[in-house]
Amino acid sequence: MTMSLIYQSASKEPREMRLSRVLQSAARYSSPFVRFVLATPLHRIMSSRLMILRFTGRKTGRSYTTPVSYVLDGNSLLVPAGGAWRRNLEAGPRASVRLRGAWRTVTAEVVREPALADLLLGMIQKNPAIGVFTGIRLTSDGRLDASALERERRRGFVVVRLSLDNDPRQARTAAA
């Protein structure tokens, strides 16, 4: 059950919130460099936890790319999403990712409650950097900090599940 995974915290932990915002700003400014590295043979440095997401803008019709962190979950990729880019995937779920050096087509699904907390817990356990960047940490007993999770929910935080299509050759045309 979701509630058993969440720890009720009385403190607001403003230091963590500031750290998370600083890291998010740093990630935004380093995005061009990260995109460059992930598009070259040097991708191995970062591609075990980062990938490039390419999608079509819902209003402009333009193609956009953004580096995102991910956790592999079977034939899906779980991506923490607090930015506005996720709305494009709600409007048009077809996209592509550059995953470990190869383009793959994906179908996106935005995950909210009741599955959000369970998925996020697994994501942070597999990739602790997600907890640092989102500002949602695990408590000493391994549960999500409830106040941090609720704060990020109010800000629009969701998880995007990207289901990998079977044929990697299809990616060249998706969201191009």
Tab-separated table of C-alpha atoms in Angstrom:
chain	number	residue	atom	x	y	z
A	1	MET	CA	0.000	0.000	0.000
A	2	THR	CA	1.282	3.468	-0.812
A	3	MET	CA	0.766	4.952	2.632
A	4	SER	CA	3.096	2.424	4.257
A	5	LEU	CA	5.903	3.647	1.997
A	6	ILE	CA	5.574	7.276	3.060
A	7	TYR	CA	7.079	8.739	6.209
A	8	GLN	CA	5.203	11.632	7.815
A	9	SER	CA	7.794	14.343	8.423
A	10	ALA	CA	7.119	17.389	10.587
A	11	SER	CA	10.063	19.434	9.270
A	12	LYS	CA	9.925	21.417	6.021
A	13	GLU	CA	13.642	20.914	5.278
A	14	PRO	CA	14.166	24.196	3.391
A	15	ARG	CA	17.840	23.376	2.834
A	16	GLU	CA	16.925	20.376	0.681
A	17	MET	CA	14.466	22.459	-1.301
A	18	ARG	CA	17.146	25.048	-2.062
A	19	LEU	CA	19.649	22.348	-3.001
A	20	SER	CA	17.135	20.744	-5.339
A	21	ARG	CA	16.417	24.062	-7.071
A	22	VAL	CA	20.135	24.814	-7.443
A	23	LEU	CA	20.745	21.378	-8.961
A	24	GLN	CA	17.778	21.788	-11.304
A	25	SER	CA	19.148	25.145	-12.476
A	26	ALA	CA	22.595	23.628	-12.989
A	27	ALA	CA	21.037	20.800	-15.002
A	28	ARG	CA	19.178	23.296	-17.199
A	29	TYR	CA	22.381	25.194	-18.032
A	30	SER	CA	24.386	22.023	-18.634
A	31	SER	CA	21.741	20.495	-20.948
A	32	PRO	CA	23.496	21.447	-24.228
A	33	PHE	CA	26.713	19.763	-23.047
A	34	VAL	CA	24.844	16.674	-21.824
A	35	ARG	CA	22.921	16.441	-25.122
A	36	PHE	CA	26.223	16.651	-27.003
A	37	VAL	CA	27.895	13.907	-24.949
A	38	LEU	CA	24.859	11.596	-25.149
A	39	ALA	CA	24.847	11.964	-28.954
A	40	THR	CA	28.482	10.873	-29.330
A	41	PRO	CA	30.391	7.647	-28.648
A	42	LEU	CA	31.262	9.233	-25.285
A	43	HIS	CA	27.653	8.563	-24.207
A	44	ARG	CA	28.879	5.620	-22.118
A	45	ILE	CA	30.047	8.127	-19.488
A	46	MET	CA	26.445	9.157	-18.771
A	47	SER	CA	24.043	6.844	-20.560
A	48	SER	CA	23.465	4.361	-17.750
A	49	ARG	CA	21.273	6.987	-16.022
A	50	LEU	CA	20.672	9.736	-18.600
A	51	MET	CA	19.150	9.718	-22.081
A	52	ILE	CA	17.872	12.194	-24.660
A	53	LEU	CA	14.108	12.496	-25.027
A	54	ARG	CA	12.787	13.820	-28.364
A	55	PHE	CA	9.145	14.851	-28.661
A	56	THR	CA	6.885	17.148	-30.667
A	57	GLY	CA	5.564	20.371	-29.138
A	58	ARG	CA	1.797	20.296	-28.694
A	59	LYS	CA	1.325	23.948	-29.713
A	60	THR	CA	4.238	24.622	-32.071
A	61	GLY	CA	4.646	21.241	-33.759
A	62	ARG	CA	8.422	21.697	-33.389
A	63	SER	CA	10.715	18.860	-32.422
A	64	TYR	CA	12.352	19.296	-29.004
A	65	THR	CA	15.105	17.350	-27.267
A	66	THR	CA	15.931	17.325	-23.592
A	67	PRO	CA	18.222	15.162	-21.475
A	68	VAL	CA	16.350	13.281	-18.751
A	69	SER	CA	17.259	10.783	-16.071
A	70	TYR	CA	15.630	7.375	-16.213
A	71	VAL	CA	15.310	4.003	-14.550
A	72	LEU	CA	14.819	0.864	-16.621
A	73	ASP	CA	11.709	-1.081	-15.560
A	74	GLY	CA	11.261	-4.153	-17.743
A	75	ASN	CA	10.418	-2.912	-21.260
A	76	SER	CA	9.745	0.606	-19.966
A	77	LEU	CA	11.751	3.614	-18.908
A	78	LEU	CA	10.579	5.559	-15.855
A	79	VAL	CA	11.352	9.277	-16.008
A	80	PRO	CA	10.817	11.820	-13.206
A	81	ALA	CA	8.969	14.797	-14.676
A	82	GLY	CA	8.386	18.135	-13.040
A	83	GLY	CA	8.872	20.286	-16.110
A	84	ALA	CA	6.368	21.533	-18.653
A	85	TRP	CA	7.727	19.157	-21.320
A	86	ARG	CA	5.566	16.344	-19.944
A	87	ARG	CA	2.423	18.135	-21.172
A	88	ASN	CA	3.625	17.559	-24.725
A	89	LEU	CA	3.654	13.827	-24.046
A	90	GLU	CA	0.124	13.954	-22.649
A	91	ALA	CA	-1.060	15.592	-25.891
A	92	GLY	CA	0.931	13.284	-28.189
A	93	PRO	CA	2.365	10.200	-26.504
A	94	ARG	CA	4.636	9.144	-29.396
A	95	ALA	CA	8.264	10.149	-28.900
A	96	SER	CA	11.776	8.779	-29.225
A	97	VAL	CA	14.751	8.424	-26.930
A	98	ARG	CA	18.465	8.117	-27.503
A	99	LEU	CA	19.113	5.286	-25.091
A	100	ARG	CA	22.677	4.065	-24.662
A	101	GLY	CA	23.686	5.366	-28.069
A	102	ALA	CA	20.686	4.196	-30.130
A	103	TRP	CA	17.411	5.919	-31.021
A	104	ARG	CA	14.274	4.025	-29.954
A	105	THR	CA	10.613	4.905	-30.354
A	106	VAL	CA	8.492	5.042	-27.225
A	107	THR	CA	4.914	5.551	-26.169
A	108	ALA	CA	4.484	7.796	-23.143
A	109	GLU	CA	2.059	7.489	-20.262
A	110	VAL	CA	1.954	10.074	-17.473
A	111	VAL	CA	1.627	8.289	-14.115
A	112	ARG	CA	-0.100	9.991	-11.218
A	113	GLU	CA	-1.719	8.546	-8.119
A	114	PRO	CA	-2.165	5.949	-6.888
A	115	ALA	CA	0.946	4.421	-8.526
A	116	LEU	CA	3.184	7.524	-8.319
A	117	ALA	CA	4.594	6.951	-4.825
A	118	ASP	CA	5.367	3.270	-5.410
A	119	LEU	CA	7.117	3.955	-8.724
A	120	LEU	CA	9.085	6.863	-7.297
A	121	LEU	CA	10.267	4.780	-4.346
A	122	GLY	CA	11.657	2.142	-6.720
A	123	MET	CA	13.234	4.797	-8.920
A	124	ILE	CA	15.076	6.451	-6.026
A	125	GLN	CA	16.254	3.070	-4.737
A	126	LYS	CA	17.743	2.275	-8.179
A	127	ASN	CA	19.038	5.791	-8.927
A	128	PRO	CA	19.533	7.890	-5.748
A	129	ALA	CA	20.358	10.980	-7.845
A	130	ILE	CA	16.645	11.208	-8.680
A	131	GLY	CA	15.940	11.879	-5.008
A	132	VAL	CA	18.552	14.632	-4.927
A	133	PHE	CA	17.266	16.370	-8.065
A	134	THR	CA	13.585	16.100	-7.147
A	135	GLY	CA	14.098	17.009	-3.502
A	136	ILE	CA	12.252	13.842	-2.469
A	137	ARG	CA	14.480	11.716	-0.283
A	138	LEU	CA	14.141	8.398	1.443
A	139	THR	CA	13.935	8.346	5.211
A	140	SER	CA	16.238	6.221	7.357
A	141	ASP	CA	13.663	3.414	7.295
A	142	GLY	CA	13.506	3.439	3.475
A	143	ARG	CA	10.203	5.249	2.926
A	144	LEU	CA	9.512	8.410	0.943
A	145	ASP	CA	9.403	11.653	2.900
A	146	ALA	CA	5.672	12.471	2.746
A	147	SER	CA	6.017	16.244	3.093
A	148	ALA	CA	8.577	16.435	0.271
A	149	LEU	CA	6.442	14.196	-1.950
A	150	GLU	CA	3.335	16.303	-1.304
A	151	ARG	CA	5.265	19.522	-1.977
A	152	GLU	CA	6.456	18.211	-5.345
A	153	ARG	CA	2.993	16.872	-6.221
A	154	ARG	CA	1.596	20.378	-5.705
A	155	ARG	CA	4.279	21.670	-8.097
A	156	GLY	CA	3.100	19.206	-10.754
A	157	PHE	CA	5.607	16.376	-10.295
A	158	VAL	CA	4.673	13.123	-12.054
A	159	VAL	CA	6.445	10.048	-13.390
A	160	VAL	CA	6.399	9.391	-17.133
A	161	ARG	CA	6.478	5.757	-18.219
A	162	LEU	CA	8.029	5.398	-21.682
A	163	SER	CA	7.196	1.999	-23.164
A	164	LEU	CA	9.872	0.913	-25.628
A	165	ASP	CA	8.644	-0.152	-29.050
A	166	ASN	CA	9.926	-3.478	-30.330
A	167	ASP	CA	11.701	-2.344	-33.496
A	168	PRO	CA	14.666	0.009	-32.849
A	169	ARG	CA	14.740	0.982	-36.567
A	170	GLN	CA	11.395	2.808	-36.231
A	171	ALA	CA	12.981	5.485	-34.044
A	172	ARG	CA	14.435	7.401	-36.977
A	173	THR	CA	10.977	8.604	-37.984
A	174	ALA	CA	9.341	9.111	-34.586
A	175	ALA	CA	9.100	12.731	-33.452
A	176	ALA	CA	11.555	13.780	-36.160
